[in-house]
Amino acid sequence: MPTSKDVAQAAGVAQSTVSYVLSGKRPISEKTRKKVEDAIQQLTYQPNAGARALASRRTRVIGLVIPFIPELHMASIMEFVSVIANTARLYDHDILLVTEDEGAPGLQRVVGQQICDGLILMQVEGDDERLPVVRSLHVPVVLIGIPHDPSGLVCIDADFEMAGEQCVQDLAAAGHTVISVLDWQPEVVDRHVNYVERFMSGTNKAAETLGVKVLHLPGGTDREVIGESVDKALAETTGVPAFIAPDGTVQDVLRRVLTSRGLTPGTDVSVIGSASPTLAELQPIPLSTIDLRPAEVSRRAVKIICDLLEAENQGPTESLELVPTVITHRASTLRPPHGS
Amino acid sequence: MPTSKDVAQAAGVAQSTVSYVLSGKRPISEKTRKKVEDAIQQLTYQPNAGARALASRRTRVIGLVIPFIPELHMASIMEFVSVIANTARLYDHDILLVTEDEGAPGLQRVVGQQICDGLILMQVEGDDERLPVVRSLHVPVVLIGIPHDPSGLVCIDADFEMAGEQCVQDLAAAGHTVISVLDWQPEVVDRHVNYVERFMSGTNKAAETLGVKVLHLPGGTDREVIGESVDKALAETTGVPAFIAPDGTVQDVLRRVLTSRGLTPGTDVSVIGSASPTLAELQPIPLSTIDLRPAEVSRRAVKIICDLLEAENQGPTESLELVPTVITHRASTLRPPHGS
DNA sequence: TTGAAAGCGCTACCAT
DNA sequence: ATGGTAGCGCTTTCAA
């Protein structure tokens, strides 16, 4: 592997000049710049990341802490990961995976060994045990998810409250007066991620404002449970029933249960599910969907951390960003409640 | 951040001694070892990864090239990623994400800048355009997936041929004489991943041996297409129909189509899908599943590359490993073809 | 506008 | 069994 020294020699300049050509931190004459760039081309020189990190105290690597909980609808997690990795490249950074299995010590490890300059944590719980460690780390950290006490932390998440509101507004606008909301799976609720309550609070708020009734029913992946929830909903509804199922996995089960009851979403029952546009396309049954915009959340998380890394001299930043939700209406839109 | 120099000072030894205590590359007396370890504790010293990489020419980072194709059943890709990251830690390595968007130049970048010591490529196509670059790279690379010409490459994959055979054997053993095999989605087939033909060849082989009939039908996520395939299958079958749907996404659609035809998998139709045990548990309708053992494939891929890194002095290794498939029978097992 | 040289924090060789 | 020291390949300061 050629080094900057080789390039310098080939170009007939000092090694430091090569460095300055690359970094642009000092004016270089056209002549020498060209000589150096040619030499770089010839030798297919690429700077050594380790040496660069050692000298500059910047690795240009961001640690990404990913959850692996089978209940969490892996497909959407994968979308976060993919967008985060691609966005990081736009800012000339790379992503190092840190699995949740490593826990808080894992964070101390990658930061302590200076493998990465900052961290992004996904799926942050309300009372996440890693928060004390995060606060003690002397590098920028961005949380995806809002903990109960976000003081001193930089957080970002989709605006679940607005999502809840919009779902109810949409169904109310379609004429529904009774709306059933299926809860997330118990596994998610138990993690105390507070987006659950934020979403529910949004539905209640809209319900109150609009004078419609919202039924909160148990969710889960258990067909029986969903079956009961659906029956309860049907019993309390006259006309076309309406469901909101924010949890992707619950939504899958709901769809099956409705089908087995002879109900076709979009025709004799209104359903709003949740899915990113990308994934929504794959759904065999088109639904109205809430787009919680994972891609947007991911992009902004990366931008925030890169900005923090750029300006790592200012005082401690404390911010809390919410990304607005969007509702996408697809092939089968919402129906009026009495069969139109 | 404390350095090894600080530790040496605190322990009253030479800096190199600290290094040797950590690496164990030379005998150290109990006395000094303890002094050093205490100092490390006191200072919460962690070695600087950049300096270490620079001096040792080893980053202890493995690049993982992940696909992001919505059609690819992200849930299972995520399982690969997660297991790979965790396994890498067992060998004291970290995983750097390289997205497929970066293409072949991305590989040259992470290797050229010496950000990582080796690569794992997922979802390798039959005639993958990155192969020429991979062959030119002077670092170990492990491919998950078998290209048409694997010469000079290290590959690993599930044994799809055996999977195909076993599926047919199982259904034949349950008494089925006509077995319908749904193809992967066109998006997958178009990538010329050769596991598709390996699987199909396995089904044909077993069918011939056992004297049963195998129908190959179009797959996809399009409900219409699957509907037609199912109808065709039903027309050609007497008694209980039998389906094999290796593609996770196709399987989802198949399940819905069967339900809408009033057919319950496990009762009046036999279905073998594919799912890792982890994901299979989440299925609301228990099926017989082929376990292509993504976790096992992942673990072995990491082990292979770490072994290669360890022994990066021997001559060029050429290996091609297939991980045997397992068929897991779940709650609703296969039925005899005439309603028992 | 450019060059020389001093580190950055390790590893590993040469001594003792 | 341990210490001293020469790099590893960059960035950045100091000089010219």
XYZ file of C-alpha atoms (C1' of nucleotides) in Angstrom:
712
model
C 0.000 0.000 0.000
C 1.418 3.384 -0.972
C 1.698 6.039 1.728
C 1.624 9.790 1.536
C 5.382 9.635 1.647
C 5.402 7.667 -1.605
C 3.070 10.200 -3.129
C 5.293 13.050 -1.977
C 8.314 11.399 -3.489
C 6.575 10.714 -6.774
C 5.336 14.286 -6.936
C 8.606 15.779 -5.780
C 7.076 17.634 -2.847
C 7.084 17.352 0.926
C 4.869 14.860 2.636
C 3.055 17.630 4.443
C 2.145 19.147 1.104
C 0.349 15.953 0.157
C -1.585 16.163 3.373
C -2.539 19.759 2.692
C -3.650 18.991 -0.834
C -5.980 16.373 0.575
C -7.337 18.441 3.435
C -7.362 21.792 1.676
C -6.310 23.435 4.904
C -3.796 25.619 3.247
C -3.528 27.267 -0.151
C -1.702 25.204 -2.753
C -0.492 26.434 -6.118
C -2.137 24.946 -9.151
C 1.161 23.452 -10.247
C 1.892 21.450 -7.146
C -1.728 20.485 -6.669
C -1.727 18.909 -10.074
C 1.578 17.127 -9.511
C 0.265 15.691 -6.262
C -3.099 14.690 -7.653
C -1.456 12.936 -10.542
C 0.815 11.021 -8.223
C -2.188 10.023 -6.131
C -3.892 8.711 -9.238
C -0.815 6.856 -10.405
C -0.261 5.133 -7.122
C -3.980 4.746 -6.333
C -3.133 6.203 -2.999
C -5.659 6.109 -0.201
C -4.925 7.624 3.205
C -4.573 5.207 6.075
C -7.547 5.554 8.390
C -5.691 4.467 11.507
C -2.874 6.950 11.062
C -5.344 9.653 10.257
C -7.400 8.881 13.340
C -4.307 8.841 15.506
C -3.060 12.193 14.313
C -6.380 13.976 13.991
C -8.202 12.369 16.927
C -11.180 11.772 14.650
C -12.140 8.369 13.305
C -15.003 9.498 11.078
C -16.899 6.488 12.344
C -20.236 6.603 14.124
C -21.362 3.746 16.332
C -24.910 2.560 15.740
C -26.533 0.592 18.521
C -29.109 -1.719 17.023
C -31.812 -3.664 18.812
C -32.542 -7.237 17.931
C -35.872 -8.118 19.379
C -37.851 -10.420 17.141
C -41.048 -8.651 18.109
C -39.813 -5.341 16.764
C -40.667 -5.733 13.120
C -37.185 -6.249 11.843
C -38.086 -4.981 8.409
C -38.464 -1.450 9.657
C -35.349 -1.627 11.811
C -33.467 -2.660 8.732
C -34.761 0.414 7.001
C -33.366 2.608 9.752
C -30.017 0.879 9.572
C -29.768 1.129 5.841
C -30.714 4.783 5.627
C -28.416 5.666 8.499
C -25.482 3.954 6.834
C -26.116 5.643 3.519
C -26.631 9.052 5.045
C -23.461 8.745 7.070
C -21.567 8.285 3.819
C -22.931 11.599 2.596
C -21.163 13.211 5.507
C -18.072 11.131 4.850
C -18.575 8.920 7.849
C -18.908 5.181 8.342
C -21.152 3.170 10.621
C -19.914 0.662 13.139
C -22.467 -1.800 14.475
C -22.825 -2.139 18.201
C -25.353 -4.741 19.206
C -27.650 -4.204 22.121
C -26.257 -7.391 23.626
C -23.151 -5.507 24.585
C -25.237 -3.201 26.708
C -23.815 -0.151 28.383
C -20.278 -1.579 28.618
C -20.309 -1.842 24.847
C -20.826 1.886 24.608
C -17.909 2.521 26.921
C -15.799 0.171 24.890
C -16.272 1.727 21.453
C -15.973 5.218 22.839
C -13.124 4.383 25.212
C -11.084 2.695 22.529
C -11.880 5.584 20.286
C -13.208 3.321 17.600
C -15.874 5.887 16.887
C -16.473 9.590 17.384
C -20.103 9.437 18.410
C -23.123 7.184 18.824
C -26.657 6.732 17.612
C -28.902 4.645 19.830
C -32.033 3.098 18.371
C -35.149 2.080 20.238
C -34.450 4.017 23.385
C -36.744 3.054 26.235
C -38.504 5.390 28.609
C -36.199 4.529 31.432
C -33.300 3.156 29.456
C -30.585 1.683 31.624
C -27.931 2.961 29.268
C -28.801 6.602 29.859
C -26.492 7.165 32.847
C -23.608 5.836 30.771
C -24.643 7.901 27.789
C -24.606 11.040 29.873
C -21.139 10.236 31.141
C -19.703 9.686 27.664
C -17.693 12.551 26.347
C -18.822 12.183 22.772
C -21.970 13.239 20.932
C -24.843 10.781 21.200
C -28.172 10.939 19.415
C -31.073 8.912 20.720
C -33.825 7.661 18.485
C -36.746 7.566 20.869
C -37.582 9.864 23.736
C -36.789 8.728 27.271
C -38.826 9.900 30.242
C -36.123 12.324 31.246
C -34.456 13.677 28.137
C -32.561 16.409 29.965
C -29.037 16.824 28.722
C -29.666 14.430 25.867
C -30.152 14.812 22.162
C -33.230 12.905 21.035
C -35.228 12.491 17.898
C -38.314 10.500 17.096
C -41.383 10.441 14.941
C -44.222 12.544 16.253
C -46.393 9.741 17.547
C -48.850 12.084 19.179
C -49.536 13.739 15.885
C -49.760 10.314 14.275
C -52.454 9.282 16.728
C -54.349 12.490 16.134
C -54.194 12.185 12.400
C -55.438 8.633 12.363
C -58.505 9.565 14.349
C -59.070 12.713 12.329
C -58.958 10.739 9.123
C -61.396 8.124 10.257
C -63.671 10.737 11.746
C -63.568 12.662 8.499
C -64.638 9.479 6.704
C -67.672 9.486 8.964
C -66.722 6.960 11.615
C -67.900 7.760 15.119
C -66.498 4.701 16.855
C -62.850 3.924 16.290
C -60.954 0.931 17.679
C -57.280 1.324 18.448
C -55.243 -1.836 18.837
C -52.415 -1.528 21.281
C -48.819 -2.451 20.478
C -47.673 -5.903 21.411
C -47.105 -6.533 25.099
C -43.393 -7.030 24.388
C -43.193 -3.478 23.113
C -45.392 -1.991 25.795
C -43.297 -3.669 28.466
C -40.221 -1.897 27.233
C -41.878 1.346 28.261
C -41.051 3.034 25.046
C -43.089 6.110 25.503
C -44.189 6.400 21.921
C -47.012 4.083 22.850
C -48.514 6.507 25.290
C -47.726 9.441 23.061
C -49.672 7.796 20.249
C -52.595 6.888 22.471
C -52.705 10.339 23.943
C -52.918 11.705 20.419
C -55.892 9.519 19.595
C -57.684 10.576 22.762
C -56.998 14.217 22.148
C -58.426 14.080 18.642
C -61.361 11.996 19.799
C -62.270 14.582 22.376
C -61.949 17.447 19.963
C -63.983 15.744 17.293
C -66.523 14.124 19.557
C -65.919 10.559 18.418
C -65.434 7.500 20.551
C -62.110 5.706 20.743
C -61.902 2.125 22.021
C -58.491 0.995 23.226
C -58.127 -2.729 22.755
C -55.347 -5.230 23.480
C -52.845 -5.896 20.710
C -50.332 -8.696 20.274
C -49.346 -11.374 17.825
C -51.711 -13.857 19.345
C -54.536 -14.485 16.986
C -56.943 -15.204 19.791
C -56.264 -11.904 21.463
C -56.718 -9.957 18.271
C -59.802 -12.007 17.519
C -61.326 -10.977 20.825
C -60.378 -7.381 20.278
C -62.009 -7.429 16.875
C -65.179 -9.010 18.230
C -65.354 -6.439 20.974
C -64.926 -3.696 18.415
C -67.604 -5.109 16.156
C -70.012 -5.384 19.051
C -69.572 -1.725 19.876
C -69.827 -0.465 16.340
C -72.774 0.066 14.076
C -72.079 0.280 10.400
C -68.579 0.035 8.998
C -66.039 -0.605 11.740
C -62.772 1.297 11.887
C -59.409 0.116 13.176
C -56.103 1.744 13.907
C -53.151 -0.629 14.235
C -49.911 1.275 14.642
C -47.781 -1.799 15.342
C -46.683 -3.406 12.091
C -46.747 -6.918 13.474
C -50.141 -6.507 15.086
C -51.376 -5.180 11.806
C -50.377 -8.405 10.055
C -52.405 -10.440 12.478
C -55.325 -8.053 12.361
C -55.493 -8.397 8.644
C -55.723 -12.148 8.889
C -58.357 -12.014 11.561
C -60.495 -9.590 9.587
C -60.216 -11.773 6.510
C -61.265 -14.820 8.471
C -64.309 -12.846 9.663
C -65.127 -12.180 6.033
C -64.257 -8.512 6.284
C -62.229 -6.903 3.531
C -60.203 -3.884 4.570
C -61.083 -0.926 2.422
C -64.513 -2.306 1.591
C -66.392 -3.278 4.675
C -63.926 -2.181 7.274
C -61.580 0.810 7.504
C -58.066 0.126 8.653
C -55.128 2.433 9.159
C -51.903 0.573 9.589
C -48.380 1.804 9.808
C -45.662 1.318 7.275
C -42.970 3.245 5.550
C -43.794 3.956 1.924
C -41.131 1.476 0.838
C -42.562 -1.346 2.839
C -46.146 -0.350 2.211
C -45.678 -1.111 -1.447
C -45.090 -4.718 -0.572
C -48.349 -5.154 1.240
C -50.586 -7.404 -0.775
C -53.648 -5.655 0.558
C -53.452 -1.934 0.108
C -54.351 -0.035 3.224
C -54.334 3.479 4.407
C -51.097 3.809 6.249
C -49.476 6.127 8.722
C -45.980 6.819 7.562
C -43.888 7.368 10.645
C -41.095 8.303 8.308
C -38.271 6.132 9.540
C -36.100 7.297 6.676
C -36.566 10.927 7.638
C -35.888 10.212 11.287
C -32.745 8.297 10.323
C -31.462 10.998 8.038
C -31.935 13.661 10.636
C -30.322 11.603 13.349
C -27.214 11.306 11.223
C -27.235 14.955 10.284
C -27.534 15.976 13.912
C -24.653 13.860 15.046
C -22.442 14.955 12.188
C -23.219 18.571 12.984
C -22.331 17.931 16.601
C -19.077 16.318 15.575
C -18.301 19.232 13.329
C -18.865 21.768 16.045
C -17.487 19.814 18.970
C -16.445 22.849 20.926
C -19.746 24.512 21.738
C -21.351 23.823 25.080
C -23.576 20.815 25.697
C -26.412 20.661 23.246
C -29.834 19.655 24.380
C -32.420 19.148 21.773
C -35.480 17.087 21.226
C -36.712 16.828 17.701
C -39.975 15.409 16.517
C -40.432 14.401 12.930
C -43.966 14.916 11.657
C -45.979 11.949 10.572
C -47.731 11.565 7.281
C -50.806 9.601 6.339
C -50.729 8.031 2.942
C -53.946 6.946 1.347
C -53.572 4.041 -0.966
C -55.661 2.070 -3.402
C -58.498 1.331 -1.034
C -59.200 4.516 0.819
C -61.292 4.906 3.871
C -64.998 4.241 3.554
C -67.939 6.045 5.037
C -69.320 4.045 7.934
C -72.593 2.874 6.419
C -71.412 1.203 3.307
C -71.556 4.449 1.327
C -8.102 9.758 27.940
C -5.224 7.943 29.623
C -2.599 6.316 27.398
C -0.391 3.335 27.944
C 2.314 5.793 28.895
C 0.199 7.001 31.792
C -0.386 3.439 32.853
C 3.322 2.685 32.672
C 4.091 5.689 34.806
C 1.460 4.816 37.387
C 2.702 1.243 37.540
C 6.345 2.216 37.510
C 7.185 0.116 34.460
C 8.122 0.700 30.848
C 5.430 1.465 28.326
C 6.295 -1.635 26.390
C 5.622 -3.717 29.463
C 2.071 -2.417 29.538
C 1.705 -3.452 25.948
C 3.013 -6.918 26.677
C 0.734 -7.359 29.655
C -2.187 -6.609 27.395
C -1.106 -8.763 24.495
C 0.424 -11.579 26.505
C 3.122 -11.880 23.895
C 5.849 -12.237 26.419
C 6.087 -13.671 29.916
C 5.417 -11.201 32.685
C 6.060 -11.754 36.366
C 3.049 -11.903 38.638
C 4.253 -8.825 40.458
C 4.478 -6.487 37.516
C 1.369 -7.908 35.927
C -0.588 -6.998 39.013
C 0.912 -3.533 39.205
C 0.006 -2.897 35.603
C -3.469 -4.312 35.869
C -4.167 -2.218 38.916
C -2.995 0.904 37.149
C -5.222 0.032 34.203
C -8.169 -0.291 36.549
C -7.382 2.920 38.345
C -7.098 4.932 35.200
C -9.837 3.023 33.357
C -7.367 2.756 30.553
C -8.465 1.513 27.171
C -6.023 1.146 24.302
C -6.467 3.524 21.393
C -7.750 1.617 18.400
C -6.194 3.936 15.834
C -2.723 3.720 17.297
C -3.054 0.008 17.659
C -4.162 -0.372 14.056
C -1.343 1.805 12.864
C 1.317 -0.117 14.706
C -0.059 -3.611 14.252
C -1.534 -3.222 10.796
C -4.734 -4.826 12.044
C -7.930 -2.935 12.714
C -9.908 -5.843 14.149
C -12.819 -4.586 12.100
C -14.662 -6.596 9.484
C -16.665 -4.874 6.781
C -20.149 -6.265 6.236
C -21.772 -5.496 2.910
C -25.524 -5.492 3.406
C -28.195 -5.507 0.735
C -31.229 -3.318 1.031
C -33.802 -4.560 -1.371
C -37.307 -4.288 -0.037
C -38.185 -7.580 -1.676
C -35.613 -9.479 0.312
C -37.514 -10.114 3.499
C -35.649 -7.661 5.626
C -36.479 -9.554 8.784
C -34.174 -12.380 7.855
C -31.441 -10.060 6.646
C -31.580 -8.371 9.990
C -31.077 -11.738 11.611
C -27.909 -12.256 9.591
C -26.629 -8.831 10.522
C -27.344 -9.241 14.168
C -25.782 -12.674 14.485
C -22.757 -11.609 12.485
C -22.175 -8.605 14.707
C -22.505 -10.636 17.865
C -20.297 -13.432 16.615
C -17.634 -10.984 15.543
C -17.460 -9.779 19.124
C -16.702 -13.306 20.261
C -13.592 -13.133 18.139
C -12.853 -9.647 19.423
C -13.765 -7.949 16.174
C -16.213 -5.243 15.225
C -18.466 -4.879 12.219
C -18.439 -1.912 9.905
C -21.463 -1.487 7.666
C -20.891 -1.074 3.969
C -24.081 -0.556 2.044
C -24.595 -2.126 -1.313
C -25.185 1.366 -2.687
C -21.483 1.987 -2.531
C -20.948 -0.890 -4.919
C -17.516 -2.183 -5.826
C -15.797 1.186 -5.197
C -17.040 0.971 -1.638
C -15.131 -2.244 -1.172
C -11.982 -0.651 -2.506
C -12.481 2.274 -0.215
C -12.813 0.428 3.092
C -10.012 -1.934 2.207
C -7.796 0.747 0.660
C -8.124 3.072 3.624
C -7.520 0.104 5.831
C -10.668 0.727 7.787
C -11.185 -3.003 7.988
C -9.154 -6.182 7.723
C -11.587 -8.262 5.737
C -15.066 -8.382 4.257
C -18.242 -10.391 4.393
C -20.559 -9.971 1.427
C -24.221 -10.914 1.787
C -26.595 -11.900 -0.951
C -23.982 -12.632 -3.573
C -25.430 -13.040 -7.038
C -24.569 -15.724 -9.547
C -22.675 -13.299 -11.675
C -21.993 -10.633 -9.130
C -20.366 -7.556 -10.608
C -18.291 -7.105 -7.492
C -16.452 -10.385 -7.917
C -13.592 -9.049 -10.053
C -12.923 -6.419 -7.425
C -13.217 -8.965 -4.634
C -10.614 -11.131 -6.314
C -8.260 -8.193 -6.634
C -8.562 -7.241 -2.975
C -5.646 -8.309 -0.859
C -7.698 -9.105 2.189
C -9.825 -12.086 3.196
C -13.380 -11.986 1.885
C -16.183 -14.398 2.684
C -19.202 -14.545 0.429
C -22.612 -15.541 1.682
C -24.113 -17.068 -1.428
C -22.464 -19.066 -4.171
C -21.605 -17.331 -7.443
C -21.481 -19.216 -10.716
C -17.744 -19.269 -10.673
C -16.546 -19.588 -7.109
C -12.950 -20.328 -8.029
C -10.488 -18.540 -5.816
C -13.272 -17.357 -3.538
C -14.409 -18.341 -0.098
C -18.154 -18.952 -0.045
C -20.702 -20.227 2.367
C -24.422 -20.755 2.056
C -27.261 -22.866 3.283
C -27.632 -26.130 1.441
C -30.595 -25.216 -0.703
C -30.450 -28.384 -2.713
C -30.810 -30.444 0.403
C -33.587 -28.112 1.537
C -35.496 -28.769 -1.683
C -35.033 -32.486 -1.353
C -36.139 -32.572 2.242
C -39.282 -30.597 1.599
C -40.380 -33.033 -1.071
C -39.378 -36.024 0.997
C -41.401 -34.756 3.909
C -44.501 -34.130 1.894
C -44.139 -37.443 0.081
C -43.760 -39.203 3.415
C -47.028 -37.597 4.500
C -48.625 -39.260 1.487
C -48.765 -36.434 -1.027
C -48.159 -37.436 -4.624
C -48.558 -34.022 -6.197
C -46.538 -31.182 -4.731
C -46.651 -27.556 -5.847
C -43.529 -25.479 -5.513
C -43.916 -21.721 -5.618
C -40.990 -19.912 -7.119
C -39.207 -17.044 -5.449
C -40.292 -13.529 -6.355
C -39.235 -12.317 -9.783
C -37.061 -9.680 -8.118
C -35.032 -12.408 -6.479
C -34.933 -14.670 -9.501
C -33.738 -11.775 -11.633
C -30.741 -11.342 -9.424
C -29.623 -14.790 -10.529
C -28.879 -15.879 -7.042
C -28.278 -19.495 -7.739
C -29.880 -20.775 -4.595
C -33.126 -20.686 -6.518
C -31.999 -23.264 -9.011
C -30.217 -25.241 -6.365
C -33.445 -25.495 -4.408
C -35.505 -26.408 -7.444
C -33.009 -28.984 -8.530
C -33.300 -30.538 -5.081
C -37.055 -30.808 -5.353
C -36.786 -32.423 -8.775
C -34.185 -34.860 -7.616
C -36.290 -36.016 -4.707
C -39.426 -36.152 -6.831
C -37.716 -38.432 -9.289
C -36.369 -40.693 -6.594
C -39.678 -40.921 -4.803
C -41.906 -41.055 -7.837
C -44.004 -38.028 -6.947
C -44.983 -35.134 -9.162
C -43.636 -31.654 -8.601
C -45.357 -28.620 -10.114
C -43.268 -25.493 -10.438
C -45.473 -22.428 -10.267
C -44.822 -18.693 -10.438
C -44.207 -16.877 -7.148
C -44.273 -13.188 -6.333
C -45.912 -10.751 -3.990
C -48.765 -10.162 -6.362
C -51.856 -11.689 -4.936
C -53.276 -12.370 -8.376
C -50.240 -14.323 -9.441
C -50.251 -16.432 -6.325
C -53.990 -16.870 -6.691
C -53.527 -18.283 -10.168
C -50.723 -20.509 -9.001
C -52.888 -21.851 -6.222
C -55.800 -22.472 -8.556
C -53.547 -24.304 -10.963
C -52.218 -26.389 -8.126
C -55.677 -27.212 -6.858
C -56.793 -28.228 -10.326
C -53.966 -30.703 -10.622
C -54.347 -32.184 -7.189
C -56.811 -34.667 -5.785
C -57.202 -34.768 -2.050
C -55.180 -32.527 0.216
C -52.975 -30.157 -1.755
C -49.353 -29.570 -0.775
C -47.293 -26.416 -1.193
C -43.672 -25.536 -0.810
C -42.930 -21.819 -0.518
C -39.278 -21.178 0.224
C -39.494 -17.424 -0.174
C -40.595 -15.799 3.074
C -42.453 -13.006 1.357
C -44.215 -15.283 -1.092
C -45.184 -17.418 1.828
C -46.952 -14.476 3.460
C -49.036 -13.927 0.378
C -49.701 -17.618 -0.093
C -51.051 -17.812 3.386
C -53.511 -15.043 2.707
C -54.610 -16.545 -0.576
C -55.182 -19.955 0.955
C -57.191 -18.420 3.749
C -59.328 -16.534 1.285
C -59.980 -19.843 -0.506
C -61.173 -21.250 2.793
C -58.138 -23.481 3.157
C -56.421 -23.713 6.517
C -52.754 -24.673 6.402
C -52.133 -27.713 8.528
C -55.704 -28.884 8.232
C -56.850 -29.035 4.659
C -53.652 -28.060 2.937
C -50.018 -28.882 3.669
C -47.563 -26.032 3.467
C -43.842 -25.923 4.046
C -42.520 -22.411 4.329
C -39.140 -21.143 5.281
C -38.243 -19.300 8.416
C -35.585 -19.254 11.025
C -36.767 -20.683 14.326
C -36.731 -17.201 15.818
C -38.965 -15.746 13.197
C -41.090 -18.852 12.895
C -42.233 -18.365 16.454
C -43.799 -15.099 15.452
C -45.936 -16.582 12.752
C -49.541 -16.426 13.833
C -50.272 -19.594 11.900
C -47.848 -22.352 12.716
C -46.475 -24.029 9.648
C -43.984 -26.660 8.878
C -40.869 -24.727 8.094
C -37.552 -25.272 6.447
C -34.938 -23.757 8.622
C -32.221 -22.500 6.332
C -30.264 -21.668 9.437
C -29.282 -18.100 8.807
C -27.775 -17.899 12.269
C -25.562 -20.886 11.590
C -24.505 -19.526 8.217
C -23.708 -16.182 9.813
C -21.711 -17.663 12.624
C -19.655 -19.756 10.291
C -19.026 -16.876 7.925
C -17.548 -14.894 10.795
C -15.539 -17.816 12.065
C -14.083 -18.432 8.624
C -13.012 -14.872 8.116
C -11.532 -14.607 11.571
C -9.590 -17.800 10.977
C -8.343 -16.398 7.708
C -7.277 -13.204 9.424
C -5.550 -15.192 12.097
C -3.597 -17.269 9.658
C -2.988 -14.597 7.082
C 0.321 -16.065 6.089
C -0.652 -19.424 4.686
C -1.274 -19.714 0.948
C -4.592 -18.672 -0.612
C -7.506 -20.548 0.812
C -10.303 -21.715 -1.387
C -13.295 -23.076 0.340
C -16.933 -23.491 -0.389
C -18.991 -24.446 2.556
C -22.588 -25.443 2.616
C -24.471 -25.423 5.829
C -26.989 -28.227 5.954
C -30.602 -27.320 6.208
C -32.992 -28.563 8.800
C -36.679 -29.077 8.533
C -38.552 -28.085 11.609
C -41.995 -29.452 12.110
C -44.205 -27.215 14.075
C -47.617 -27.144 15.716
C -49.599 -28.194 12.686
C -47.644 -30.945 11.103
C -48.138 -32.277 7.654
C -51.339 -34.109 6.893
C -51.992 -37.204 4.882
C -53.492 -36.191 1.562
C -57.023 -37.457 1.940
C -58.114 -35.781 5.129
C -56.503 -38.468 7.304
C 3.545 28.967 -1.166
C 6.250 25.197 0.709
C 9.420 22.181 3.719
C 11.049 20.086 7.990
C 10.003 18.001 11.991
C 7.471 16.959 16.191
C 4.179 14.239 17.823
C -0.440 11.088 18.008
C -0.355 6.045 21.067
C 0.580 1.986 20.074
C 3.674 -2.727 18.597
C 7.722 -5.174 18.352
C 12.568 -5.482 17.941
C 17.060 -5.093 20.183
C 19.205 -4.917 24.291
C 20.272 -6.151 29.045
C 11.752 -10.861 32.947
C 12.086 -6.042 31.677
C 13.545 -1.429 29.484
C 14.641 1.462 25.646
C 13.515 2.794 21.154
C 12.410 2.810 16.336
C 8.881 3.087 13.555
C 3.554 2.742 11.768
C 1.368 7.034 8.380
C -0.747 10.709 9.181
C -1.779 16.136 10.983
C -0.128 20.385 12.284
C 3.117 23.752 14.049
C 7.127 26.318 13.188
C 10.348 28.165 9.820
C 11.665 29.833 5.630
